[in-house]
Structure formats: C-alpha cells, structure tokens
Amino acid sequence: MAEAEHFELAIIGSGSGNTILTKQFAGKKVAILEQGTFGGTCINVGCIPTKMFVYAAEVARTVRHASKFGVDAHVDKIRWSDIVDRVFGRIDPISADAEDFRRSRTPGTTLFSGHAEFVGPRTIDTGTGRVITADQVVIAAGSRANVPAEVASSGVEFHTSDDIMRLPELPESLVIIGGGYIAAEFAGIFSALGVSISIVARGEKLLRHLDQDISEQFTTLAQAKWDVHLGRTLAAVHKTESGVSVELDDGSRVDGSALLVAVGRTPNGDRLNVAATGVELDNDGRVVVDEFQRTTADGIFALGDVSSPYLLKHVANHEARVVRDNLLRNAWSGSTDELVRTDHRFVPAAVFTDPQIADVGLTEEDARAAGHDVAVHVHTYADVAYGWAMEDEEGLCKIILERGTKRILGAHIIGAQASTLLQPIVQAMQFGLDARTMARGQYWIHPGLPEVVENALLGALRA
C-alpha cells in the first residue's frame, strides 16, 4: 500500500464542518471527506429546503382560510413540480458551487468523495483508495434517518426526510410514522398542499418532548385536522394496489398512497470505526466531547449531530466556531485557559408545522423537577389586539419564571411566527435580563403580535 498522504487538518463531513475553513486556515494543507451530497443535511435535505416548502404551504393555507376575513378566495391548483423546482433549482446549484469551490478553487484543500473510516490514530481510509493522516481531525459526519426493521424488511417503497421533498408528484394521501418534529413539519406541509394525512405515533401525545401544555395544544389541533393514531406501534407494512397499508399493534390498518418514516435520527459515529483512533461513543452512539468539543482522542474534535444531543443547525454552527477557534490553539497542552467553551445554556428550537412552535429553556415539568419555585402564565394570541386581527384561536405563549429572582427559566410559544416571537426571550435569558426588566424596561409596539410575550411576562410576574 502506498504511503499515506499527510495533512495538517482533516474534516469528516461538509456541513457545518466546512464552515471552519475561514481565512485563518489559508495556506494550510486540509482534507475534506464527504460521502454524500456536498453541504450536509441542512442545505440539501434539512432545514433550508423544508422551510422553503413550509412557506409555500403557508401561502396555500392562507388562501384557503381567507373567507373568515371577508375575502373569498380559493386555491386553483397546486403545481407540485414548480414548488419542487423553486426549492431545488436554488439549492442544488449552491451545493454544486460549494463543492467546486473546495475541489478546484481552494488552494491547499483536497476533497475526497467517499466513505471515510478510521484505520488507526488520526489515520483515515478516505473510501477512494487512498489513506491519509492528519495532525488534527474534526468529526462532523452528521446523522441519518432511522428506519424501523418492519419497514426496511417489508419490500414496500417508503420515504424519509432525505427524499420526500423530491417526489415526482403529490400523493393523494400520506401515512407518517412518527410523532416528533420531522413528522409534524411534513404533516403541515403536505396537508396544506391538499394531501390527506395520517399519523401513527407510539406516544400518547405528539411532540411529547415539548412542554406539556404545548404538546397537548398541538395534539388537539392535529387531531382536528389529520387522522392521528396515538399510543400505537408498527406491526407490519404491506404493499397495496393504491400504495401502502400500515398494520398497527392493535390489528387496525392505516392506508395511504405513500409512506413517510420520521422516527428520529441516529448519529453517524458508528460508521466511522472511531475505536481505531481512540474516540469513544456514549450509550446513544454519539461521539463523546467535552466543553471544548474535544473528543477522547488527542487532536480530534467533533461537532454537530454526530456528537451533540441538539439536532439543530444553529447549534452545529456554534460548535463549529468553537472548534475553529480551538484548532488554532494548542488544545491538548494541559492548560485550558485560552480555549473557547461551547455554550449550550439557552438553546432555542422551532418546529415549523401548523401552527409554528418555538421554545427555549426549561419546560414547566423540568423546572419543578429541578426544585425551582416557579411562577407560570399562559397568554393566548386571542387576548392581544393583533391576535384579534388574525382571528387566531390557536396560539399561546407560556412563560416560566423563578418566583424569587424573576429569572426567566423557560418560554414556549405555539402560533403564528413563534420562532420570531421567541428570539427576544432568548436574548433576555442569554444576557441575564429578568422578566420585570424585560416587560417594563422597554416599549412594546402596539398593537404588534409581540404584545403576547409582554402580557405573558406580566402575567407570570403576577402569578
């Protein structure tokens, strides 16, 4: 075998890992290893294309519900192929250009297109017939969609978030296995575009990882719009003349034209033979990292879905910035005084479903379990002026405070523009602004929708 080529830095994964290569790395000899489409999950099959579909779905939904405002309107036609082309006609060239930039226009950088696997300490089989070594390595290999054995072995055609957005045509009906955020987002998209939705979830509520009030509200709304089967597990999947039939554990069946599997994701650390380089995995299969994003092996960092419990692009990007800064320092010198730490204290998240959901901090249940003396208030969109204008009967904002200090422990919003409304609360928590100062220390535009946050804060202060 030919002698391994040596690099100063090797990055496994071209998503957030690719963002590490800022001007500080100019002139360094760098290897990027990517077995899939360049750019990773977010740009190609994750947050960006899904939100472009979400917006199209919101337009269709607005038209369908226009009559309650005295505007008679209807959707003449859903041009699915045009929706798909609008999304991927923009995204695919971005991915292709980014790949070309790293392959042909970044001096000192070599892109290996193959399945990377460790074969020794900081030694990587690139999957292209070449083996490389590196002074430092970043594992940013992401995660993959879970597929239950009952589906994988059935011989029935199914889809995951990787390919559901590229269907050649809209199905008449869609069966979704799963009750988490991926299931909720695609249910919202396809239902707004006229597809009949059935959801099968093993939990007694949808989005059960959320605050109980939010999960219950969303579940109630979902049951009114979709065919929802809760507390059920998958027994078998069968092909039918019209599509697919999903057999549940109680013997009932759910039929549809197409099947979407959305039961979570698995980190890709188990596919890299990390034991060969001294990197440990935890019980959930994630690469073990410390607060500096260092793994258990000298010279190797990890970031994003492969190591983080937060399957969120903004978290992966934050971790990439931490890794970038620590790559430029002597991260294994024994002293950590100059190293940058990851800050996971206040990680916000959003579910772009119908209606939108966003949250940050502790749920009420977790806050009480942690021993906090809490004050809680829920304020509905319908109780602020802009909510009247929207004729909103679904939205609410829940604030959880520490009673004595008035510190904001958590915020949970379900309703229109939830992700936008949450951001000022994230800022307040990050910079130590208590609820009283936030609520009364600034003007709130009247009659803007953020007044629902203001009133939720004031209600929690009175609770």
Short mmCIF file of C-alpha atoms in Angstrom, two decimals:
data_model
loop_
_atom_site.label_atom_id
_atom_site.label_comp_id
_atom_site.label_asym_id
_atom_site.label_seq_id
_atom_site.Cartn_x
_atom_site.Cartn_y
_atom_site.Cartn_z
CA MET A 1 0.00 0.00 0.00
CA ALA A 2 1.24 3.46 -0.87
CA GLU A 3 2.43 5.70 1.93
CA ALA A 4 -0.37 7.73 3.50
CA GLU A 5 -0.52 11.39 2.48
CA HIS A 6 -0.28 13.74 5.43
CA PHE A 7 -2.48 16.79 6.10
CA GLU A 8 -2.46 19.42 8.77
CA LEU A 9 -6.24 19.15 9.17
CA ALA A 10 -8.85 16.61 8.08
CA ILE A 11 -12.58 17.35 8.31
CA ILE A 12 -15.06 14.48 8.00
CA GLY A 13 -18.32 15.99 6.75
CA SER A 14 -19.03 19.02 4.58
CA GLY A 15 -21.91 20.59 6.51
CA SER A 16 -21.06 22.80 9.47
CA GLY A 17 -17.57 21.29 9.40
CA ASN A 18 -16.96 23.06 6.10
CA THR A 19 -17.61 26.44 7.75
CA ILE A 20 -14.48 26.00 9.87
CA LEU A 21 -12.24 26.88 6.94
CA THR A 22 -12.12 30.65 7.30
CA LYS A 23 -9.19 32.86 6.28
CA GLN A 24 -7.17 31.75 9.34
CA PHE A 25 -6.66 28.40 7.60
CA ALA A 26 -5.38 29.83 4.34
CA GLY A 27 -2.16 28.12 3.36
CA LYS A 28 -2.78 25.04 5.48
CA LYS A 29 -2.97 21.60 3.91
CA VAL A 30 -6.54 20.47 4.52
CA ALA A 31 -8.57 17.38 3.60
CA ILE A 32 -12.39 17.36 3.48
CA LEU A 33 -14.08 13.97 3.34
CA GLU A 34 -17.71 13.67 2.20
CA GLN A 35 -19.54 10.55 1.07
CA GLY A 36 -22.85 12.25 0.22
CA THR A 37 -24.02 15.47 -1.36
CA PHE A 38 -21.71 18.34 -0.52
CA GLY A 39 -23.03 20.70 2.13
CA GLY A 40 -24.57 18.21 4.52
CA THR A 41 -28.11 17.77 5.78
CA CYS A 42 -29.29 21.34 6.36
CA ILE A 43 -28.75 22.79 2.91
CA ASN A 44 -29.68 19.66 0.94
CA VAL A 45 -32.41 17.73 2.75
CA GLY A 46 -32.99 19.54 6.04
CA CYS A 47 -33.80 22.93 7.45
CA ILE A 48 -33.41 25.12 4.37
CA PRO A 49 -35.43 23.20 1.75
CA THR A 50 -38.07 22.21 4.29
CA LYS A 51 -38.66 25.84 5.26
CA MET A 52 -38.99 26.80 1.62
CA PHE A 53 -41.71 24.16 1.35
CA VAL A 54 -43.22 25.41 4.61
CA TYR A 55 -43.58 28.90 3.18
CA ALA A 56 -45.35 27.63 0.06
CA ALA A 57 -47.65 25.63 2.32
CA GLU A 58 -48.41 28.71 4.42
CA VAL A 59 -49.39 30.64 1.30
CA ALA A 60 -51.81 27.88 0.29
CA ARG A 61 -53.19 27.68 3.82
CA THR A 62 -53.74 31.45 3.97
CA VAL A 63 -55.71 31.38 0.73
CA ARG A 64 -57.89 28.50 1.91
CA HIS A 65 -58.73 30.32 5.16
CA ALA A 66 -59.22 33.77 3.66
CA SER A 67 -63.01 33.72 3.91
CA LYS A 68 -63.01 34.36 7.66
CA PHE A 69 -61.58 37.81 6.90
CA GLY A 70 -64.30 38.59 4.36
CA VAL A 71 -62.09 37.69 1.42
CA ASP A 72 -63.41 34.93 -0.80
CA ALA A 73 -60.55 33.02 -2.41
CA HIS A 74 -59.63 29.50 -3.38
CA VAL A 75 -56.58 27.56 -4.49
CA ASP A 76 -56.94 26.82 -8.19
CA LYS A 77 -54.09 24.33 -8.43
CA ILE A 78 -51.03 23.08 -6.57
CA ARG A 79 -48.19 22.96 -9.11
CA TRP A 80 -46.04 20.49 -7.20
CA SER A 81 -43.32 20.30 -9.82
CA ASP A 82 -42.98 24.09 -9.77
CA ILE A 83 -42.76 24.08 -5.97
CA VAL A 84 -40.03 21.45 -6.10
CA ASP A 85 -38.18 23.29 -8.88
CA ARG A 86 -38.30 26.59 -6.97
CA VAL A 87 -36.66 24.94 -3.97
CA PHE A 88 -34.06 22.71 -5.53
CA GLY A 89 -33.44 24.96 -8.50
CA ARG A 90 -31.92 27.27 -5.94
CA ILE A 91 -30.39 24.78 -3.52
CA ASP A 92 -28.74 22.29 -5.90
CA PRO A 93 -26.55 24.95 -7.57
CA ILE A 94 -25.43 26.20 -4.14
CA SER A 95 -24.30 22.72 -3.20
CA ALA A 96 -22.60 22.16 -6.55
CA ASP A 97 -20.79 25.51 -6.40
CA ALA A 98 -19.64 24.89 -2.82
CA GLU A 99 -18.25 21.52 -3.86
CA ASP A 100 -16.46 23.02 -6.84
CA PHE A 101 -15.06 25.77 -4.62
CA ARG A 102 -13.47 23.24 -2.28
CA ARG A 103 -12.41 20.87 -5.03
CA SER A 104 -10.98 23.36 -7.50
CA ARG A 105 -10.75 26.84 -6.05
CA THR A 106 -9.37 26.46 -2.52
CA PRO A 107 -5.58 26.16 -2.65
CA GLY A 108 -4.21 23.54 -0.30
CA THR A 109 -7.55 21.77 0.16
CA THR A 110 -8.29 18.29 -1.17
CA LEU A 111 -11.86 16.96 -1.32
CA PHE A 112 -12.26 13.19 -1.02
CA SER A 113 -15.66 11.86 -2.18
CA GLY A 114 -16.03 8.55 -0.41
CA HIS A 115 -16.93 6.86 2.88
CA ALA A 116 -14.34 7.83 5.46
CA GLU A 117 -13.28 5.38 8.16
CA PHE A 118 -10.51 5.44 10.74
CA VAL A 119 -7.88 2.73 10.41
CA GLY A 120 -5.51 4.00 13.10
CA PRO A 121 -4.70 7.04 15.25
CA ARG A 122 -5.65 10.10 13.14
CA THR A 123 -5.36 7.81 10.10
CA ILE A 124 -8.29 7.69 7.71
CA ASP A 125 -9.23 5.46 4.82
CA THR A 126 -10.90 8.01 2.53
CA GLY A 127 -13.01 5.45 0.67
CA THR A 128 -11.33 6.46 -2.57
CA GLY A 129 -8.44 4.02 -2.45
CA ARG A 130 -6.23 6.48 -0.57
CA VAL A 131 -5.31 6.60 3.12
CA ILE A 132 -4.41 9.88 4.82
CA THR A 133 -3.08 11.03 8.16
CA ALA A 134 -3.60 14.40 9.85
CA ASP A 135 -2.25 16.46 12.71
CA GLN A 136 -5.80 17.37 13.72
CA VAL A 137 -9.15 15.87 12.76
CA VAL A 138 -12.70 17.19 13.00
CA ILE A 139 -15.54 14.67 13.01
CA ALA A 140 -18.62 16.43 11.64
CA ALA A 141 -20.27 13.44 9.99
CA GLY A 142 -23.87 14.25 10.95
CA SER A 143 -26.71 11.78 11.41
CA ARG A 144 -29.06 9.62 9.37
CA ALA A 145 -32.76 8.83 9.37
CA ASN A 146 -33.89 5.86 11.46
CA VAL A 147 -35.89 3.19 9.63
CA PRO A 148 -37.75 0.53 11.67
CA ALA A 149 -36.95 -3.07 10.75
CA GLU A 150 -40.64 -3.66 9.94
CA VAL A 151 -40.36 -1.08 7.17
CA ALA A 152 -36.84 -1.82 5.97
CA SER A 153 -37.57 -5.54 5.51
CA SER A 154 -41.06 -5.15 4.05
CA GLY A 155 -40.09 -4.54 0.44
CA VAL A 156 -42.55 -1.65 0.42
CA GLU A 157 -41.44 1.68 -1.02
CA PHE A 158 -41.03 4.27 1.69
CA HIS A 159 -39.59 7.73 2.09
CA THR A 160 -37.61 9.64 4.69
CA SER A 161 -36.81 13.32 5.00
CA ASP A 162 -33.93 12.63 2.59
CA ASP A 163 -36.18 12.15 -0.43
CA ILE A 164 -39.80 13.03 0.43
CA MET A 165 -39.37 16.55 -0.97
CA ARG A 166 -38.38 15.21 -4.38
CA LEU A 167 -41.45 13.07 -5.03
CA PRO A 168 -42.33 13.14 -8.73
CA GLU A 169 -45.92 14.04 -7.87
CA LEU A 170 -48.07 14.77 -4.85
CA PRO A 171 -49.66 11.69 -3.31
CA GLU A 172 -53.37 11.73 -2.58
CA SER A 173 -52.68 10.54 0.95
CA LEU A 174 -49.59 10.20 3.12
CA VAL A 175 -49.07 7.91 6.12
CA ILE A 176 -46.45 9.29 8.50
CA ILE A 177 -44.79 7.03 11.07
CA GLY A 178 -43.58 9.16 13.96
CA GLY A 179 -44.79 11.89 16.27
CA GLY A 180 -41.78 14.20 16.50
CA TYR A 181 -40.74 17.41 14.82
CA ILE A 182 -39.94 15.91 11.40
CA ALA A 183 -43.34 14.19 11.28
CA ALA A 184 -45.08 17.38 12.38
CA GLU A 185 -43.36 19.58 9.81
CA PHE A 186 -44.10 17.32 6.86
CA ALA A 187 -47.68 16.80 8.01
CA GLY A 188 -48.10 20.57 7.97
CA ILE A 189 -46.52 20.94 4.55
CA PHE A 190 -48.37 18.17 2.72
CA SER A 191 -51.76 18.79 4.33
CA ALA A 192 -51.66 22.44 3.27
CA LEU A 193 -50.97 21.28 -0.28
CA GLY A 194 -54.09 19.12 -0.27
CA VAL A 195 -52.72 15.73 0.80
CA SER A 196 -54.73 13.65 3.27
CA ILE A 197 -52.55 12.96 6.33
CA SER A 198 -52.47 10.00 8.72
CA ILE A 199 -50.02 9.96 11.63
CA VAL A 200 -49.04 6.92 13.67
CA ALA A 201 -47.19 7.71 16.92
CA ARG A 202 -46.26 5.46 19.82
CA GLY A 203 -46.71 8.23 22.39
CA GLU A 204 -49.98 9.44 23.85
CA LYS A 205 -49.25 12.93 22.53
CA LEU A 206 -47.47 14.43 19.53
CA LEU A 207 -44.25 16.38 20.08
CA ARG A 208 -44.10 14.90 23.56
CA HIS A 209 -40.59 16.27 24.17
CA LEU A 210 -42.12 19.75 24.44
CA ASP A 211 -43.72 21.43 27.43
CA GLN A 212 -46.91 19.57 28.32
CA ASP A 213 -49.24 22.48 27.57
CA ILE A 214 -47.71 22.98 24.13
CA SER A 215 -47.73 19.27 23.31
CA GLU A 216 -51.36 18.96 24.38
CA GLN A 217 -52.39 22.01 22.39
CA PHE A 218 -50.66 20.79 19.26
CA THR A 219 -52.07 17.28 19.64
CA THR A 220 -55.60 18.64 19.97
CA LEU A 221 -55.20 20.81 16.89
CA ALA A 222 -53.64 17.96 14.92
CA GLN A 223 -56.45 15.56 15.78
CA ALA A 224 -58.96 18.05 14.37
CA LYS A 225 -57.09 18.25 11.04
CA TRP A 226 -55.47 14.88 10.50
CA ASP A 227 -56.10 11.19 11.06
CA VAL A 228 -54.00 10.69 14.21
CA HIS A 229 -53.32 7.32 15.83
CA LEU A 230 -51.71 7.70 19.27
CA GLY A 231 -50.26 5.04 21.54
CA ARG A 232 -49.78 2.70 18.60
CA THR A 233 -46.73 0.86 17.32
CA LEU A 234 -45.94 -0.56 13.93
CA ALA A 235 -46.60 -4.27 13.41
CA ALA A 236 -46.15 -4.67 9.65
CA VAL A 237 -46.21 -2.81 6.35
CA HIS A 238 -47.90 -4.13 3.22
CA LYS A 239 -47.93 -3.04 -0.38
CA THR A 240 -51.39 -2.43 -1.87
CA GLU A 241 -52.69 -1.57 -5.32
CA SER A 242 -53.14 2.04 -4.27
CA GLY A 243 -49.96 2.38 -2.25
CA VAL A 244 -49.27 1.11 1.24
CA SER A 245 -51.11 -0.33 4.24
CA VAL A 246 -49.62 0.03 7.72
CA GLU A 247 -50.72 -2.61 10.23
CA LEU A 248 -50.71 -1.45 13.85
CA ASP A 249 -50.22 -3.38 17.07
CA ASP A 250 -53.97 -3.44 17.77
CA GLY A 251 -54.71 -5.08 14.41
CA SER A 252 -56.05 -1.92 12.77
CA ARG A 253 -54.71 -0.67 9.44
CA VAL A 254 -53.88 2.76 8.08
CA ASP A 255 -53.81 3.06 4.31
CA GLY A 256 -52.21 5.69 2.11
CA SER A 257 -50.71 6.43 -1.27
CA ALA A 258 -47.23 6.94 0.18
CA LEU A 259 -45.33 6.25 3.40
CA LEU A 260 -43.02 8.65 5.25
CA VAL A 261 -40.82 7.29 8.04
CA ALA A 262 -40.00 10.02 10.57
CA VAL A 263 -38.96 8.24 13.77
CA GLY A 264 -35.81 10.15 14.60
CA ARG A 265 -32.18 10.17 13.57
CA THR A 266 -29.03 8.26 14.51
CA PRO A 267 -25.56 9.85 14.79
CA ASN A 268 -23.09 8.53 12.22
CA GLY A 269 -20.23 7.90 14.64
CA ASP A 270 -20.88 4.15 14.50
CA ARG A 271 -19.98 4.13 10.80
CA LEU A 272 -16.51 5.62 11.19
CA ASN A 273 -14.70 2.88 13.14
CA VAL A 274 -13.78 5.54 15.69
CA ALA A 275 -12.39 2.94 18.11
CA ALA A 276 -9.36 2.66 15.82
CA THR A 277 -8.39 6.22 16.67
CA GLY A 278 -9.32 6.22 20.37
CA VAL A 279 -12.60 8.13 20.10
CA GLU A 280 -15.36 6.96 22.44
CA LEU A 281 -19.11 6.82 21.78
CA ASP A 282 -21.74 7.21 24.50
CA ASN A 283 -24.70 4.91 25.06
CA ASP A 284 -26.71 6.80 22.44
CA GLY A 285 -24.00 6.39 19.81
CA ARG A 286 -22.81 9.99 19.96
CA VAL A 287 -19.14 10.88 19.89
CA VAL A 288 -18.14 11.91 23.40
CA VAL A 289 -16.89 15.51 23.60
CA ASP A 290 -16.01 17.91 26.39
CA GLU A 291 -16.94 21.57 26.71
CA PHE A 292 -14.21 22.47 24.21
CA GLN A 293 -15.58 19.99 21.62
CA ARG A 294 -12.54 17.73 22.16
CA THR A 295 -13.08 14.00 21.85
CA THR A 296 -11.35 11.37 23.99
CA ALA A 297 -8.51 11.16 21.44
CA ASP A 298 -5.75 13.75 21.24
CA GLY A 299 -6.02 16.00 18.22
CA ILE A 300 -9.60 15.07 17.34
CA PHE A 301 -12.65 17.31 17.72
CA ALA A 302 -16.30 16.60 16.94
CA LEU A 303 -19.34 18.78 16.35
CA GLY A 304 -22.94 18.73 15.22
CA ASP A 305 -25.32 15.79 15.06
CA VAL A 306 -22.56 13.20 15.37
CA SER A 307 -21.78 14.36 18.91
CA SER A 308 -24.49 16.76 20.06
CA PRO A 309 -27.89 15.96 21.60
CA TYR A 310 -29.20 19.06 19.83
CA LEU A 311 -30.00 18.13 16.24
CA LEU A 312 -30.06 21.80 15.28
CA LYS A 313 -28.09 23.64 12.61
CA HIS A 314 -27.58 26.73 14.74
CA VAL A 315 -26.04 24.55 17.45
CA ALA A 316 -23.77 22.81 14.93
CA ASN A 317 -22.67 26.21 13.61
CA HIS A 318 -21.92 27.42 17.13
CA GLU A 319 -19.91 24.28 17.85
CA ALA A 320 -18.05 24.73 14.55
CA ARG A 321 -16.98 28.21 15.64
CA VAL A 322 -15.73 26.78 18.95
CA VAL A 323 -13.81 24.05 17.11
CA ARG A 324 -12.34 26.57 14.66
CA ASP A 325 -11.02 28.75 17.48
CA ASN A 326 -9.62 25.78 19.42
CA LEU A 327 -7.98 24.29 16.34
CA LEU A 328 -5.88 27.42 16.20
CA ARG A 329 -4.74 26.92 19.82
CA ASN A 330 -2.83 24.12 21.49
CA ALA A 331 -5.97 22.35 22.66
CA TRP A 332 -4.15 19.44 24.30
CA SER A 333 -1.39 21.38 26.05
CA GLY A 334 -2.78 20.71 29.51
CA SER A 335 -3.97 24.28 30.09
CA THR A 336 -7.46 25.26 29.00
CA ASP A 337 -7.26 28.93 29.95
CA GLU A 338 -7.15 30.11 26.33
CA LEU A 339 -9.63 27.61 24.91
CA VAL A 340 -13.17 28.53 23.88
CA ARG A 341 -16.06 26.76 25.57
CA THR A 342 -19.31 25.71 23.99
CA ASP A 343 -22.34 27.50 25.44
CA HIS A 344 -25.43 25.27 25.48
CA ARG A 345 -27.25 27.08 28.27
CA PHE A 346 -30.08 28.60 26.26
CA VAL A 347 -30.62 26.66 23.06
CA PRO A 348 -33.81 27.66 21.23
CA ALA A 349 -35.63 25.38 18.82
CA ALA A 350 -38.56 25.70 16.47
CA VAL A 351 -40.95 23.29 14.78
CA PHE A 352 -42.21 24.76 11.52
CA THR A 353 -45.54 22.98 11.47
CA ASP A 354 -49.16 24.16 11.59
CA PRO A 355 -49.14 26.15 13.80
CA GLN A 356 -45.48 27.02 14.30
CA ILE A 357 -43.87 26.19 17.65
CA ALA A 358 -40.76 27.55 19.37
CA ASP A 359 -39.22 27.09 22.78
CA VAL A 360 -36.17 27.84 24.92
CA GLY A 361 -35.14 26.81 28.40
CA LEU A 362 -36.91 24.51 30.81
CA THR A 363 -40.37 23.05 30.47
CA GLU A 364 -42.64 23.58 33.47
CA GLU A 365 -42.27 19.90 34.36
CA ASP A 366 -38.46 20.05 34.27
CA ALA A 367 -38.36 23.32 36.21
CA ARG A 368 -40.45 21.87 39.03
CA ALA A 369 -38.47 18.62 38.99
CA ALA A 370 -35.27 20.65 39.37
CA GLY A 371 -36.65 22.18 42.56
CA HIS A 372 -37.38 25.68 41.31
CA ASP A 373 -40.16 27.70 42.92
CA VAL A 374 -41.87 28.65 39.67
CA ALA A 375 -44.42 31.18 38.53
CA VAL A 376 -46.20 30.31 35.29
CA HIS A 377 -48.51 32.17 32.96
CA VAL A 378 -50.09 31.25 29.63
CA HIS A 379 -51.31 34.09 27.42
CA THR A 380 -53.26 33.44 24.24
CA TYR A 381 -52.91 35.23 20.93
CA ALA A 382 -56.65 35.84 21.10
CA ASP A 383 -56.12 38.14 24.10
CA VAL A 384 -53.96 40.70 22.28
CA ALA A 385 -55.09 43.11 19.60
CA TYR A 386 -53.06 41.63 16.76
CA GLY A 387 -54.45 38.24 17.63
CA TRP A 388 -57.92 39.73 17.08
CA ALA A 389 -56.80 40.97 13.68
CA MET A 390 -55.60 37.46 12.83
CA GLU A 391 -58.78 35.80 14.17
CA ASP A 392 -56.38 33.50 15.96
CA GLU A 393 -57.88 30.85 18.21
CA GLU A 394 -54.84 28.56 18.41
CA GLY A 395 -51.79 30.48 19.57
CA LEU A 396 -50.44 30.85 23.07
CA CYS A 397 -47.28 31.94 24.87
CA LYS A 398 -46.20 30.29 28.10
CA ILE A 399 -43.60 31.85 30.39
CA ILE A 400 -41.95 30.09 33.34
CA LEU A 401 -40.18 32.24 35.95
CA GLU A 402 -38.19 31.61 39.08
CA ARG A 403 -40.51 33.27 41.58
CA GLY A 404 -37.97 34.99 43.81
CA THR A 405 -35.45 36.27 41.27
CA LYS A 406 -37.95 36.75 38.39
CA ARG A 407 -35.40 34.96 36.23
CA ILE A 408 -36.87 33.52 33.04
CA LEU A 409 -36.46 29.75 33.16
CA GLY A 410 -38.33 28.86 30.00
CA ALA A 411 -40.58 30.14 27.24
CA HIS A 412 -42.85 28.12 24.97
CA ILE A 413 -44.88 29.51 22.09
CA ILE A 414 -47.30 27.87 19.68
CA GLY A 415 -48.82 30.02 16.97
CA ALA A 416 -48.00 32.22 14.01
CA GLN A 417 -44.39 33.46 13.86
CA ALA A 418 -43.49 31.61 17.05
CA SER A 419 -39.80 31.44 16.11
CA THR A 420 -39.66 35.20 15.63
CA LEU A 421 -41.54 35.96 18.83
CA LEU A 422 -39.22 33.73 20.84
CA GLN A 423 -35.97 35.46 19.86
CA PRO A 424 -36.24 38.44 22.26
CA ILE A 425 -36.75 35.96 25.11
CA VAL A 426 -33.63 34.05 24.06
CA GLN A 427 -31.73 37.33 24.16
CA ALA A 428 -33.08 38.18 27.62
CA MET A 429 -32.09 34.78 29.00
CA GLN A 430 -28.65 34.84 27.40
CA PHE A 431 -27.78 38.26 28.81
CA GLY A 432 -29.40 37.88 32.22
CA LEU A 433 -32.39 40.17 31.77
CA ASP A 434 -35.06 39.36 34.36
CA ALA A 435 -38.73 39.25 33.45
CA ARG A 436 -39.66 42.51 35.16
CA THR A 437 -36.93 44.46 33.38
CA MET A 438 -37.79 42.88 30.05
CA ALA A 439 -41.52 43.53 30.40
CA ARG A 440 -41.39 47.06 31.78
CA GLY A 441 -37.95 48.32 30.76
CA GLN A 442 -38.79 48.86 27.10
CA TYR A 443 -41.58 49.89 24.77
CA TRP A 444 -43.68 47.18 23.13
CA ILE A 445 -45.12 48.25 19.80
CA HIS A 446 -48.90 48.41 19.95
CA PRO A 447 -50.70 46.59 18.51
CA GLY A 448 -47.93 44.23 17.44
CA LEU A 449 -48.02 40.49 17.98
CA PRO A 450 -45.05 40.63 20.43
CA GLU A 451 -47.54 42.00 22.97
CA VAL A 452 -48.44 38.37 23.62
CA VAL A 453 -44.91 37.95 25.03
CA GLU A 454 -45.21 41.15 27.06
CA ASN A 455 -48.51 40.05 28.59
CA ALA A 456 -47.22 36.54 29.27
CA LEU A 457 -44.29 38.04 31.15
CA LEU A 458 -46.54 40.37 33.15
CA GLY A 459 -48.91 37.50 33.92
CA ALA A 460 -46.06 35.36 35.20
CA LEU A 461 -44.85 38.25 37.40
CA ARG A 462 -48.32 38.41 38.97
CA ALA A 463 -48.67 34.66 39.38
#
